[in-house]
Structure formats: structure tokens, C-alpha cells
Short mmCIF file of C-alpha atoms in Angstrom, two decimals:
data_model
loop_
_atom_site.label_atom_id
_atom_site.label_comp_id
_atom_site.label_asym_id
_atom_site.label_seq_id
_atom_site.Cartn_x
_atom_site.Cartn_y
_atom_site.Cartn_z
CA UNK S 600 -40.86 -57.63 3.38
CA UNK S 601 -41.78 -60.09 6.23
CA UNK S 602 -39.30 -62.43 7.49
CA UNK S 603 -40.86 -66.13 6.60
CA UNK S 604 -40.77 -68.98 9.06
CA UNK S 605 -38.63 -71.98 8.10
CA UNK S 606 -41.48 -74.70 6.66
CA UNK S 607 -39.61 -77.71 7.17
CA UNK S 608 -41.14 -81.57 7.11
CA UNK S 609 -40.54 -82.75 10.92
CA UNK S 610 -42.70 -85.53 10.78
CA UNK S 611 -40.70 -88.26 12.55
CA UNK S 612 -38.41 -85.28 14.25
CA UNK S 613 -37.62 -87.54 16.70
CA UNK S 614 -35.61 -89.45 14.17
CA UNK S 615 -34.70 -86.84 11.68
CA UNK S 616 -30.82 -86.11 11.83
CA UNK S 617 -29.34 -83.65 9.46
CA UNK S 618 -25.44 -83.33 8.65
CA UNK S 619 -23.96 -79.66 8.72
CA UNK S 620 -23.78 -79.52 5.18
CA UNK S 621 -27.46 -80.79 4.60
CA UNK S 622 -28.60 -78.20 7.32
CA UNK S 623 -26.91 -75.38 5.36
CA UNK S 624 -28.63 -76.40 2.29
CA UNK S 625 -31.87 -76.59 3.61
CA UNK S 626 -31.48 -73.38 5.61
CA UNK S 627 -30.59 -72.06 2.03
CA UNK S 628 -33.38 -73.70 0.12
CA UNK S 629 -35.84 -71.95 2.98
CA UNK S 630 -33.98 -68.35 2.60
CA UNK S 631 -34.31 -68.98 -1.19
CA UNK S 632 -37.84 -69.75 -0.89
CA UNK S 633 -38.60 -66.72 1.55
CA UNK S 634 -36.59 -64.33 -0.68
CA UNK S 635 -36.87 -65.24 -4.01
CA UNK S 636 -35.97 -61.88 -4.98
CA UNK S 637 -33.38 -61.43 -2.97
CA UNK S 638 -33.34 -58.60 -0.32
CA UNK S 639 -31.58 -54.88 -0.56
CA UNK S 640 -29.59 -54.10 2.80
CA UNK S 641 -27.86 -51.00 3.45
CA UNK S 642 -24.51 -50.13 5.35
CA UNK S 643 -21.37 -49.08 4.85
CA UNK S 644 -18.20 -50.90 3.14
CA UNK S 645 -15.13 -52.02 5.60
CA UNK S 646 -12.39 -54.81 4.66
CA UNK S 647 -13.03 -53.87 1.13
CA UNK S 648 -10.27 -56.64 -0.30
CA UNK S 649 -9.89 -57.91 -3.85
CA UNK S 650 -8.80 -61.53 -4.92
CA UNK S 651 -8.71 -62.98 -8.78
CA UNK S 652 -11.48 -60.45 -9.79
CA UNK S 653 -13.75 -61.11 -7.36
CA UNK S 654 -14.20 -58.59 -4.19
CA UNK S 655 -15.25 -59.52 -0.19
CA UNK S 656 -16.06 -57.46 2.20
CA UNK S 657 -18.16 -56.36 5.45
CA UNK S 658 -21.40 -54.27 5.28
CA UNK S 659 -21.89 -52.68 8.86
CA UNK S 660 -24.24 -50.93 10.68
CA UNK S 661 -23.58 -49.36 13.34
CA UNK S 662 -27.13 -49.30 15.92
CA UNK S 663 -27.86 -48.39 19.55
CA UNK S 664 -27.54 -51.83 20.63
CA UNK S 665 -24.19 -52.45 19.24
CA UNK S 666 -22.70 -52.79 15.59
CA UNK S 667 -24.03 -55.33 13.00
CA UNK S 668 -22.20 -56.62 10.40
CA UNK S 669 -22.73 -59.04 7.25
CA UNK S 670 -19.85 -60.42 4.87
CA UNK S 671 -20.20 -59.65 1.58
CA UNK S 672 -19.23 -61.50 -1.86
CA UNK S 673 -19.02 -59.66 -5.15
CA UNK S 674 -17.99 -62.05 -7.81
CA UNK S 675 -16.36 -61.37 -10.97
CA UNK S 676 -19.34 -61.29 -13.47
CA UNK S 677 -21.04 -59.37 -11.68
CA UNK S 678 -19.06 -56.90 -10.81
CA UNK S 679 -18.18 -56.22 -14.40
CA UNK S 680 -21.50 -56.24 -15.59
CA UNK S 681 -21.89 -53.42 -12.40
CA UNK S 682 -18.69 -51.44 -14.03
CA UNK S 683 -20.13 -49.33 -16.37
CA UNK S 684 -23.03 -48.34 -14.31
CA UNK S 685 -20.59 -47.17 -11.37
CA UNK S 686 -18.26 -45.48 -13.43
CA UNK S 687 -21.27 -43.73 -15.10
CA UNK S 688 -22.47 -42.36 -11.53
CA UNK S 689 -18.66 -41.85 -10.52
CA UNK S 690 -18.87 -44.47 -7.85
CA UNK S 691 -16.11 -46.34 -6.70
CA UNK S 692 -16.56 -49.26 -4.16
CA UNK S 693 -14.10 -48.49 -1.46
CA UNK S 694 -13.68 -48.50 3.07
CA UNK S 695 -16.03 -45.86 4.26
CA UNK S 696 -18.76 -45.82 1.37
CA UNK S 697 -22.31 -45.90 2.43
CA UNK S 698 -24.01 -48.14 -0.22
CA UNK S 699 -27.90 -49.59 -0.32
CA UNK S 700 -27.39 -53.24 -2.55
CA UNK S 701 -29.20 -56.18 -3.84
CA UNK S 702 -28.23 -59.51 -2.74
CA UNK S 703 -28.78 -62.98 -2.19
CA UNK S 704 -28.67 -64.58 1.35
CA UNK S 705 -26.52 -67.47 1.75
CA UNK S 706 -25.24 -69.68 4.83
CA UNK S 707 -21.56 -70.77 3.59
CA UNK S 708 -21.03 -74.00 4.91
CA UNK S 709 -17.38 -73.99 5.53
CA UNK S 710 -17.76 -71.16 7.99
CA UNK S 711 -21.48 -71.40 9.36
CA UNK S 712 -21.73 -67.97 8.57
CA UNK S 713 -25.10 -66.35 6.85
CA UNK S 714 -23.41 -64.04 4.31
CA UNK S 715 -24.62 -62.15 1.05
CA UNK S 716 -23.94 -62.52 -2.51
CA UNK S 717 -23.86 -58.94 -4.17
CA UNK S 718 -26.26 -58.95 -7.44
CA UNK S 719 -26.80 -54.87 -8.18
CA UNK S 720 -26.41 -51.76 -6.34
CA UNK S 721 -28.67 -47.95 -5.87
CA UNK S 722 -26.55 -45.43 -7.08
CA UNK S 723 -28.68 -42.84 -5.73
CA UNK S 724 -28.59 -44.06 -2.37
CA UNK S 725 -25.12 -43.22 -2.25
CA UNK S 726 -24.73 -40.07 -4.32
CA UNK S 727 -27.61 -38.79 -1.93
CA UNK S 728 -25.66 -39.71 1.13
CA UNK S 729 -22.93 -38.09 0.28
CA UNK S 730 -24.44 -35.28 -0.58
CA UNK S 731 -26.15 -35.21 2.26
CA UNK S 732 -23.17 -35.50 4.23
CA UNK S 733 -21.57 -32.31 2.12
CA UNK S 734 -24.69 -30.10 2.93
CA UNK S 735 -24.34 -31.02 6.80
CA UNK S 736 -20.35 -29.90 6.41
CA UNK S 737 -21.26 -26.91 4.97
CA UNK S 738 -24.17 -26.11 7.39
CA UNK S 739 -21.43 -26.19 10.45
CA UNK S 740 -19.38 -24.29 8.57
CA UNK S 741 -21.85 -21.18 8.13
CA UNK S 742 -22.78 -21.66 11.82
CA UNK S 743 -19.34 -21.29 12.75
CA UNK S 744 -18.63 -18.59 10.42
CA UNK S 745 -16.29 -20.39 8.54
CA UNK S 746 -17.94 -20.62 5.26
CA UNK S 747 -16.59 -17.30 3.52
CA UNK S 748 -13.48 -17.04 5.80
CA UNK S 749 -10.82 -17.90 3.17
CA UNK S 750 -12.26 -15.81 0.68
CA UNK S 751 -11.93 -12.82 2.64
CA UNK S 752 -7.95 -12.57 2.46
CA UNK S 753 -6.22 -10.88 -0.11
CA UNK S 754 -4.61 -12.69 -2.55
CA UNK S 755 -1.08 -11.31 -3.46
CA UNK S 756 -1.42 -9.43 -6.34
CA UNK S 757 1.75 -11.34 -7.78
CA UNK S 758 1.77 -15.17 -6.10
CA UNK S 759 5.19 -16.27 -6.96
CA UNK S 760 5.66 -18.68 -3.73
CA UNK S 761 3.46 -21.18 -3.50
CA UNK S 762 3.00 -24.27 -1.20
CA UNK S 763 1.49 -27.52 -2.91
CA UNK S 764 -0.44 -30.20 -1.35
CA UNK S 765 -0.61 -32.87 -3.47
CA UNK S 766 0.73 -36.28 -4.29
CA UNK S 767 3.85 -36.36 -5.86
CA UNK S 768 3.25 -39.21 -7.93
CA UNK S 769 -0.11 -38.72 -9.54
CA UNK S 770 -0.53 -36.66 -13.00
CA UNK S 771 -2.07 -34.13 -11.21
CA UNK S 772 1.30 -32.93 -9.74
CA UNK S 773 2.71 -33.26 -13.58
CA UNK S 774 0.14 -31.44 -15.21
CA UNK S 775 0.52 -28.30 -12.26
CA UNK S 776 4.08 -28.13 -12.82
CA UNK S 777 4.58 -28.51 -16.47
CA UNK S 778 1.85 -25.66 -16.77
CA UNK S 779 3.81 -23.44 -14.26
CA UNK S 780 7.50 -24.18 -15.70
CA UNK S 781 6.00 -23.51 -19.27
CA UNK S 782 5.25 -19.95 -18.08
CA UNK S 783 8.81 -18.95 -17.82
CA UNK S 784 7.93 -16.80 -14.74
CA UNK S 785 10.07 -17.05 -11.59
CA UNK S 786 7.33 -18.93 -9.56
CA UNK S 787 8.73 -21.04 -6.36
CA UNK S 788 7.10 -24.16 -5.37
CA UNK S 789 7.18 -25.90 -1.85
CA UNK S 790 5.55 -29.08 -2.19
CA UNK S 791 3.85 -31.31 0.62
CA UNK S 792 3.52 -34.95 -0.85
CA UNK S 793 0.06 -36.67 0.59
CA UNK S 794 -2.64 -39.38 -0.09
CA UNK S 795 -5.28 -38.08 -1.86
CA UNK S 796 -7.43 -40.90 -1.23
CA UNK S 797 -7.45 -43.60 1.21
CA UNK S 798 -7.62 -44.33 5.07
CA UNK S 799 -4.60 -41.64 5.63
CA UNK S 800 -5.95 -38.85 2.96
CA UNK S 801 -7.92 -36.97 5.31
CA UNK S 802 -5.19 -36.56 7.81
CA UNK S 803 -2.11 -35.91 5.40
CA UNK S 804 -4.08 -33.14 3.32
CA UNK S 805 -5.60 -31.33 6.93
CA UNK S 806 -1.65 -31.47 8.33
CA UNK S 807 0.09 -29.89 5.04
CA UNK S 808 -2.66 -26.88 4.82
CA UNK S 809 -1.85 -26.56 8.53
CA UNK S 810 1.73 -26.65 7.75
CA UNK S 811 2.09 -24.20 4.90
CA UNK S 812 -0.34 -21.97 6.39
CA UNK S 813 2.31 -21.16 9.25
CA UNK S 814 5.10 -19.66 6.69
CA UNK S 815 5.28 -16.50 6.05
CA UNK S 816 7.41 -16.97 2.94
CA UNK S 817 4.43 -18.10 1.12
CA UNK S 818 2.14 -15.98 -1.08
CA UNK S 819 -0.77 -18.86 -1.13
CA UNK S 820 -1.89 -22.79 -1.14
CA UNK S 821 -3.06 -24.61 -3.94
CA UNK S 822 -4.27 -28.27 -3.21
CA UNK S 823 -4.98 -30.42 -6.09
CA UNK S 824 -5.71 -34.04 -7.40
CA UNK S 825 -6.48 -35.76 -10.41
CA UNK S 826 -9.66 -37.02 -11.11
CA UNK S 827 -11.53 -39.95 -9.96
CA UNK S 828 -14.62 -41.21 -8.98
CA UNK S 829 -17.04 -39.33 -6.86
CA UNK S 830 -16.75 -41.56 -3.98
CA UNK S 831 -12.73 -41.10 -4.18
CA UNK S 832 -13.37 -37.42 -4.24
CA UNK S 833 -15.57 -37.23 -1.55
CA UNK S 834 -12.15 -37.08 0.77
CA UNK S 835 -12.09 -33.48 0.21
CA UNK S 836 -15.66 -33.17 1.61
CA UNK S 837 -14.34 -33.68 4.86
CA UNK S 838 -14.82 -30.92 7.40
CA UNK S 839 -11.19 -31.78 8.83
CA UNK S 840 -9.85 -30.11 5.36
CA UNK S 841 -12.40 -27.79 4.83
CA UNK S 842 -11.71 -25.94 8.42
CA UNK S 843 -8.03 -25.96 7.61
CA UNK S 844 -8.72 -24.30 4.41
CA UNK S 845 -10.99 -21.88 6.10
CA UNK S 846 -8.72 -21.15 8.92
CA UNK S 847 -5.72 -20.39 6.63
CA UNK S 848 -3.67 -17.64 7.03
CA UNK S 849 -2.81 -17.78 3.59
CA UNK S 850 -5.53 -17.94 0.46
CA UNK S 851 -5.53 -21.61 -0.69
CA UNK S 852 -6.67 -22.38 -4.61
CA UNK S 853 -8.18 -25.91 -5.00
CA UNK S 854 -7.86 -27.95 -8.56
CA UNK S 855 -9.39 -30.94 -7.34
CA UNK S 856 -9.84 -32.40 -11.11
CA UNK S 857 -13.70 -32.74 -11.50
CA UNK S 858 -15.69 -30.62 -13.60
CA UNK S 859 -19.73 -31.25 -12.48
CA UNK S 860 -19.67 -31.16 -8.68
CA UNK S 861 -18.09 -29.24 -6.24
CA UNK S 862 -16.50 -30.74 -2.81
CA UNK S 863 -16.82 -28.84 0.08
CA UNK S 864 -12.90 -27.78 0.07
CA UNK S 865 -14.10 -26.10 -3.63
CA UNK S 866 -16.86 -24.27 -1.47
CA UNK S 867 -14.62 -22.37 1.50
CA UNK S 868 -11.77 -22.20 -0.84
CA UNK S 869 -10.38 -18.37 -2.00
CA UNK S 870 -10.36 -19.78 -5.19
CA UNK S 871 -11.67 -23.50 -6.87
CA UNK S 872 -10.55 -24.38 -10.03
CA UNK S 873 -11.70 -27.12 -12.37
CA UNK S 874 -8.74 -29.20 -12.75
CA UNK S 875 -4.78 -28.86 -11.69
CA UNK S 876 -3.68 -27.60 -15.01
CA UNK S 877 -6.41 -24.72 -14.59
CA UNK S 878 -5.12 -23.71 -11.06
CA UNK S 879 -1.38 -23.13 -12.45
CA UNK S 880 -2.99 -21.25 -15.24
CA UNK S 881 -5.13 -18.94 -13.31
CA UNK S 882 -1.62 -18.31 -11.18
CA UNK S 883 0.31 -17.73 -14.16
CA UNK S 884 -2.67 -15.40 -15.29
CA UNK S 885 -2.80 -13.43 -12.44
CA UNK S 886 1.15 -12.53 -12.18
CA UNK S 887 0.94 -11.82 -16.16
CA UNK S 888 -1.61 -9.41 -15.40
CA UNK S 889 0.26 -8.09 -12.50
CA UNK S 890 3.40 -7.79 -15.11
CA UNK S 891 1.29 -6.56 -17.82
CA UNK S 892 -0.50 -3.53 -14.95
CA UNK S 893 3.31 -2.71 -14.07
CA UNK S 894 4.78 -2.06 -17.69
CA UNK S 895 1.38 0.23 -18.26
CA UNK S 896 2.29 2.23 -15.18
CA UNK S 897 6.00 2.52 -16.01
CA UNK S 898 4.80 3.67 -19.96
CA UNK S 899 2.47 5.94 -17.92
CA UNK S 900 5.10 7.60 -15.80
CA UNK S 901 7.57 7.51 -19.02
CA UNK S 902 4.84 9.41 -20.98
CA UNK S 903 4.27 11.64 -17.82
CA UNK S 904 7.99 12.33 -17.56
CA UNK S 905 8.30 13.30 -21.70
CA UNK S 906 5.47 15.70 -20.61
CA UNK S 907 6.74 16.86 -17.99
CA UNK S 908 10.22 17.65 -19.63
CA UNK S 909 8.79 18.93 -22.52
CA UNK S 910 6.85 21.51 -20.40
CA UNK S 911 9.91 21.88 -17.97
CA UNK S 912 12.18 22.96 -21.30
CA UNK S 913 9.73 24.90 -23.07
CA UNK S 914 9.29 26.61 -19.34
CA UNK S 915 12.85 27.20 -19.28
CA UNK S 916 13.36 28.68 -22.45
CA UNK S 917 10.53 31.04 -21.47
CA UNK S 918 12.57 32.09 -18.63
CA UNK S 919 15.84 31.79 -20.86
CA UNK S 920 14.40 34.45 -23.28
CA UNK S 921 13.17 36.63 -20.24
CA UNK S 922 16.54 36.58 -18.62
CA UNK S 923 17.76 37.53 -22.09
CA UNK S 924 15.78 40.37 -22.80
CA UNK S 925 16.60 41.78 -19.48
CA UNK S 926 20.23 41.15 -19.49
CA UNK S 927 20.40 42.90 -22.87
CA UNK S 928 17.93 45.93 -21.30
CA UNK S 929 20.43 46.26 -18.39
CA UNK S 930 23.14 45.94 -20.87
CA UNK S 931 21.95 48.80 -22.95
CA UNK S 932 21.13 50.74 -19.99
CA UNK S 933 24.50 50.12 -18.65
CA UNK S 934 26.00 51.72 -22.00
CA UNK S 935 23.90 54.40 -22.35
CA UNK S 936 25.01 55.20 -18.50
CA UNK S 937 28.34 54.40 -19.56
CA UNK S 938 28.17 57.21 -22.40
CA UNK S 939 26.18 59.55 -20.50
CA UNK S 940 29.48 59.69 -17.49
CA UNK S 941 31.95 59.22 -20.35
CA UNK S 942 30.55 62.44 -22.31
CA UNK S 943 30.47 64.14 -18.78
CA UNK S 944 34.17 63.35 -18.08
CA UNK S 945 35.09 64.38 -21.12
CA UNK S 946 33.46 67.68 -20.99
CA UNK S 947 34.99 68.11 -17.06
CA UNK S 948 38.38 67.21 -18.47
CA UNK S 949 38.22 69.60 -21.73
CA UNK S 950 37.41 72.42 -19.21
CA UNK S 951 39.82 71.44 -16.64
CA UNK S 952 42.49 71.58 -19.33
CA UNK S 953 41.16 74.36 -20.37
CA UNK S 954 41.89 76.05 -16.92
CA UNK S 955 45.29 74.70 -16.71
CA UNK S 956 46.30 76.12 -20.12
CA UNK S 957 44.87 79.46 -18.89
CA UNK S 958 46.91 79.63 -15.92
CA UNK S 959 50.06 78.25 -17.78
CA UNK S 960 49.47 81.27 -20.61
CA UNK S 961 48.71 83.40 -17.67
CA UNK S 962 52.48 82.04 -15.84
CA UNK S 963 54.06 82.06 -19.19
CA UNK S 964 53.05 85.90 -19.88
CA UNK S 965 53.61 86.96 -16.44
CA UNK S 966 57.28 85.26 -16.52
CA UNK S 967 57.98 86.78 -19.64
CA UNK S 968 56.85 90.27 -18.14
CA UNK S 969 59.09 89.67 -15.05
CA UNK S 970 62.15 88.34 -16.63
CA UNK S 971 64.70 89.42 -13.44
CA UNK S 972 62.25 86.86 -11.25
CA UNK S 973 62.94 84.30 -12.74
CA UNK S 974 66.99 84.75 -12.75
CA UNK S 975 65.88 85.38 -8.55
CA UNK S 976 64.46 82.13 -8.12
CA UNK S 977 67.12 80.37 -10.20
CA UNK S 978 69.87 81.71 -7.90
CA UNK S 979 67.56 80.58 -4.64
CA UNK S 980 67.63 77.30 -5.82
CA UNK S 981 70.93 77.05 -6.31
CA UNK S 982 71.64 78.02 -3.12
CA UNK S 983 69.41 75.41 -1.54
CA UNK S 984 70.98 73.02 -3.95
CA UNK S 985 74.52 74.01 -2.59
CA UNK S 986 73.21 73.59 1.38
CA UNK S 987 71.60 70.36 0.56
CA UNK S 988 74.88 69.06 -0.33
CA UNK S 989 76.36 70.29 2.94
CA UNK S 990 73.96 68.25 4.81
CA UNK S 991 75.02 64.82 2.16
CA UNK S 992 75.86 62.58 5.55
CA UNK S 993 78.43 61.58 2.43
CA UNK S 994 79.77 64.75 2.22
CA UNK S 995 80.01 65.02 5.98
CA UNK S 996 82.04 62.00 6.45
CA UNK S 997 84.43 62.50 3.57
CA UNK S 998 85.25 65.25 6.42
CA UNK S 999 85.99 62.62 8.79
CA UNK S 1000 82.84 62.04 10.26
CA UNK S 1001 81.23 58.40 10.71
CA UNK S 1002 78.08 56.80 11.78
CA UNK S 1003 77.85 54.38 14.03
CA UNK S 1004 75.44 50.85 14.28
CA UNK S 1005 74.97 48.07 16.58
CA UNK S 1006 74.48 44.41 14.83
CA UNK S 1007 70.80 45.10 14.59
CA UNK S 1008 70.90 48.13 12.54
CA UNK S 1009 69.89 50.72 15.37
CA UNK S 1010 71.82 53.80 15.10
CA UNK S 1011 74.30 54.32 18.34
CA UNK S 1012 73.10 57.76 19.61
CA UNK S 1013 74.57 57.70 23.42
CA UNK S 1014 76.94 55.43 25.38
CA UNK S 1015 73.76 54.16 26.89
CA UNK S 1016 73.23 52.54 23.72
CA UNK S 1017 76.33 49.96 24.04
CA UNK S 1018 77.13 47.47 26.62
CA UNK S 1019 80.82 45.73 26.70
CA UNK S 1020 81.10 43.25 24.31
CA UNK S 1021 78.45 44.77 21.71
CA UNK S 1022 79.22 44.04 17.95
CA UNK S 1023 79.13 47.25 16.41
CA UNK S 1024 79.49 48.11 12.53
CA UNK S 1025 80.96 51.75 11.90
CA UNK S 1026 80.12 53.25 8.29
CA UNK S 1027 82.85 55.70 6.79
CA UNK S 1028 82.78 57.44 3.21
CA UNK S 1029 84.41 54.65 1.51
CA UNK S 1030 83.65 51.59 3.37
CA UNK S 1031 82.28 50.02 6.91
CA UNK S 1032 84.27 48.99 9.88
CA UNK S 1033 83.08 46.07 12.04
CA UNK S 1034 84.65 45.88 16.12
CA UNK S 1035 83.65 45.15 19.29
CA UNK S 1036 83.32 47.26 22.42
CA UNK S 1037 85.82 46.51 25.29
CA UNK S 1038 84.71 49.83 27.50
CA UNK S 1039 82.14 52.44 27.27
CA UNK S 1040 83.01 55.51 28.81
CA UNK S 1041 80.37 58.58 29.42
CA UNK S 1042 81.89 62.27 29.33
CA UNK S 1043 80.67 64.68 31.30
CA UNK S 1044 77.79 67.19 30.05
CA UNK S 1045 80.15 70.06 29.28
CA UNK S 1046 82.68 67.61 27.54
CA UNK S 1047 80.36 66.14 25.24
CA UNK S 1048 80.88 66.56 21.62
CA UNK S 1049 78.42 68.91 19.49
CA UNK S 1050 75.35 66.52 19.59
CA UNK S 1051 75.60 64.80 15.99
CA UNK S 1052 73.31 62.13 16.23
CA UNK S 1053 75.30 58.88 15.90
CA UNK S 1054 78.40 60.04 14.36
CA UNK S 1055 82.44 59.99 15.56
CA UNK S 1056 85.27 61.30 14.35
CA UNK S 1057 87.55 58.23 14.98
CA UNK S 1058 87.66 55.48 12.32
CA UNK S 1059 88.42 51.96 12.49
CA UNK S 1060 88.18 50.07 15.19
CA UNK S 1061 87.82 52.11 17.97
CA UNK S 1062 86.33 53.46 21.40
CA UNK S 1063 83.14 55.68 21.21
#
């Protein structure tokens, strides 16, 4: 659209003088003639401000020569008319959003500035720009080898220790927590409270993912937020968040709360779910699956143990039966050997008895035939008994002899066995006498008494 020249009637220009307001009105009249259908302008929203149902912002464009901006007014009536269309496409006007708007040009007399009165918006431009930005981010992640990095990390078989990145004031956290608590499982949640939209959202979410990723006592990280406009969810298309997820040492699950589009965060996450509730349900399902698998494994072990026990008992019964058979066979063989040896012993005993009987009968016969021999032998036995009685110490001591011993029981046979002061015990025919040696005198060989070991004729206390 060509820009029209101002077509002022300047007849008598030397005399024409405009007031400021009049000039502004004249300029606006020229602008309306030059742009009868308004104008389409593209740029980025900055300084979004709402007052009394109206909205005011700057439409900004960065150029090689510098920054260009125009003030834009979005009045309540136009805003209300646009709301259904914006909601349909999931667009919420806010700072940082790139838009293509239709507007009328206006010079605002109080400030003397050219501004735009917004009359409409092209949603396809905004959505296309968001899609293009996402595509650029994804291409860079793929080029840097980060696109599949987090998916290559093994998720714990029973992820019970979870780091949560979310706004604790939002419904997303309440829904996630409710689903976790409803499971009755022993989850441990460590939450980092962040903003999920607005100026500080990207920095806070990135820092939270990096912080939780350094903890060895966690099994996974979840990033969740509730539903919202596509323009608001564009926070999760930021390359900084995607890079933090891709570089995390822990698997990251996302539940961003939109069911149609996937954010870049979803693209690089280990697992992307549609909602925070679905994210919690996936964790619960995995833990329950592990628990069920563990129960199945335990039942399998139990069945295997039962089978092994039955088999072992059967084998033990077989072994016991074998041992019993062998034992009975061994006992039977032992009994047979015992019977054989008993029979042999009885036979030998009978033979010995028979021979002894024969010898006894022969001896009886011999004695019967020689009666004088028996009388001779009896007289011989009486003589032997008489000599034994004579040699009995008691008989000897009855004739006045005694036996002397030391206190420790040694028999005194010589004066050499005694010392002065030695205690001695003298045994007599009718008792004993205890005495102590006062002196010891040895006889000459021809003077000694007959060699009767340990005997003396003295009684009572005496000198040997």
C-alpha cells in the first residue's frame, strides 16, 4: 500500500495557521483518507498493560538501524469481540508475543504521538511464528546431539523418589499430588516452586531442572503445569528449558497440560504425558507394574521351591528306603554270621567239654586204681601246709620277732637305713609300737644276727 502525500489546501498558506489540536485533526483526516481500510502491522508485544477493560502496549520491531515502536490501544469493545477467536486458537496476548494486527492510524493530540487503534489480529501469523521458533530450536537440539539424550537414560523400575518442577499455587500441582496420594504407594516428592509463565518462568524452570538433576537420591524429575493458551505454553518451547531437560542426569517426564500441540520440552523429555494427572498416573502404573512383577517372581520362586522340596523329599524317601534295605540286608547277614559262629562255638565247647570229661573220667579211673597214691599226696599237702604255717610272719613274731619300718612304710633291713631322730614303727604279734632313733650302732660282720630281713628281737622302744 503506497503512502499518500498530505493534500492540504494551502491557498494563502502564508496566512494559514493551525492550532496544535487542529493540526492533529487535519493529520488524522489525511491518514483516514490515505488508509481508508486501516493498516496491517507486525511486531512484538511489549509493555502489556490493562486498564478498565482496555489494553495498551507497544508494538516493537528490532531493525538494523535500531528499534522502532508504536503505541497500540486495544479498546474493551474490540477486545471482547476478539476474545472468542483468540481462545479458539489458544492465543493469549502478552509480552514477547509476535503478532500481526490490523489497526487504524491516529495522532493523539495530548501527546502528539502517532499510535494505532487495534481492530483485529491474524492468529495464523502468531501460530506460524511460534511453530517456526519451535522448529528452529528442535533443529539446533538435533544438531547438538541433545534431542534424544534424555530418552537414552534408563528410568528406575520403581520410581518412588520424584523431583517436581511446578507452581505450587496452580491446579496442576493439586491434581498431580492427589493422584499420587490416591495410589497409596510410598512416593517421596521434592518440589521446586516456580513460575510457569511470564518474564521469569524460563529462568526459574531451567534452574529448577538443573538443581534437581544434581541429586542422587531422586529417581526422576517431572515438569508439570495446567492447561493454557498456546502463547502461554510457548514458555516450554524455550531452548534453555529444552537443553536443561536434555542434559539432565535423571529422566524427565513432562505433563504440560495441552492435548493438541507438543512443546519442545515434550520433544526432548524421557516421557511426555498430556496432563499432570496423566504424568502421575504413569508413575503409579510403573510402580504397580514393578510390584506385580515382584509378586509374580515371588510366586514363581515359591512354586519352584515347592517343586524342589517335593522332589527332594521324594529322593530322600528313595535314599531312606535304599538305606533301610541295605541295613536290613546287613543285619540279616550279621545275624547269619552270628548264628554260624554260635553254632561253631557250641560245637567247640561241646568238644572241649567232652575231652575234659574224658580226662576227668580217666583221672577218676586212675585214682580208683591207685588209692595209696591219694593218701600219699594228702600227706605231702599236709607237710607243705605245716611249712607254710612255720614261715608265716605272725608265727615268727609270736616267737618274739618283730618287723621295723620307717614312718613312710619302708622296711628297715640295715642300720644304714636309719638316721638319728628317724621315727620308726615296730610291728609285733599283737600290735605296733612307735619310737624314735637316739643312736645307731653297726655290728661287725661276724657279730651280726642271722639275716632275717627287717626283723629284731627287741620289743617296745628299743635300739636296733
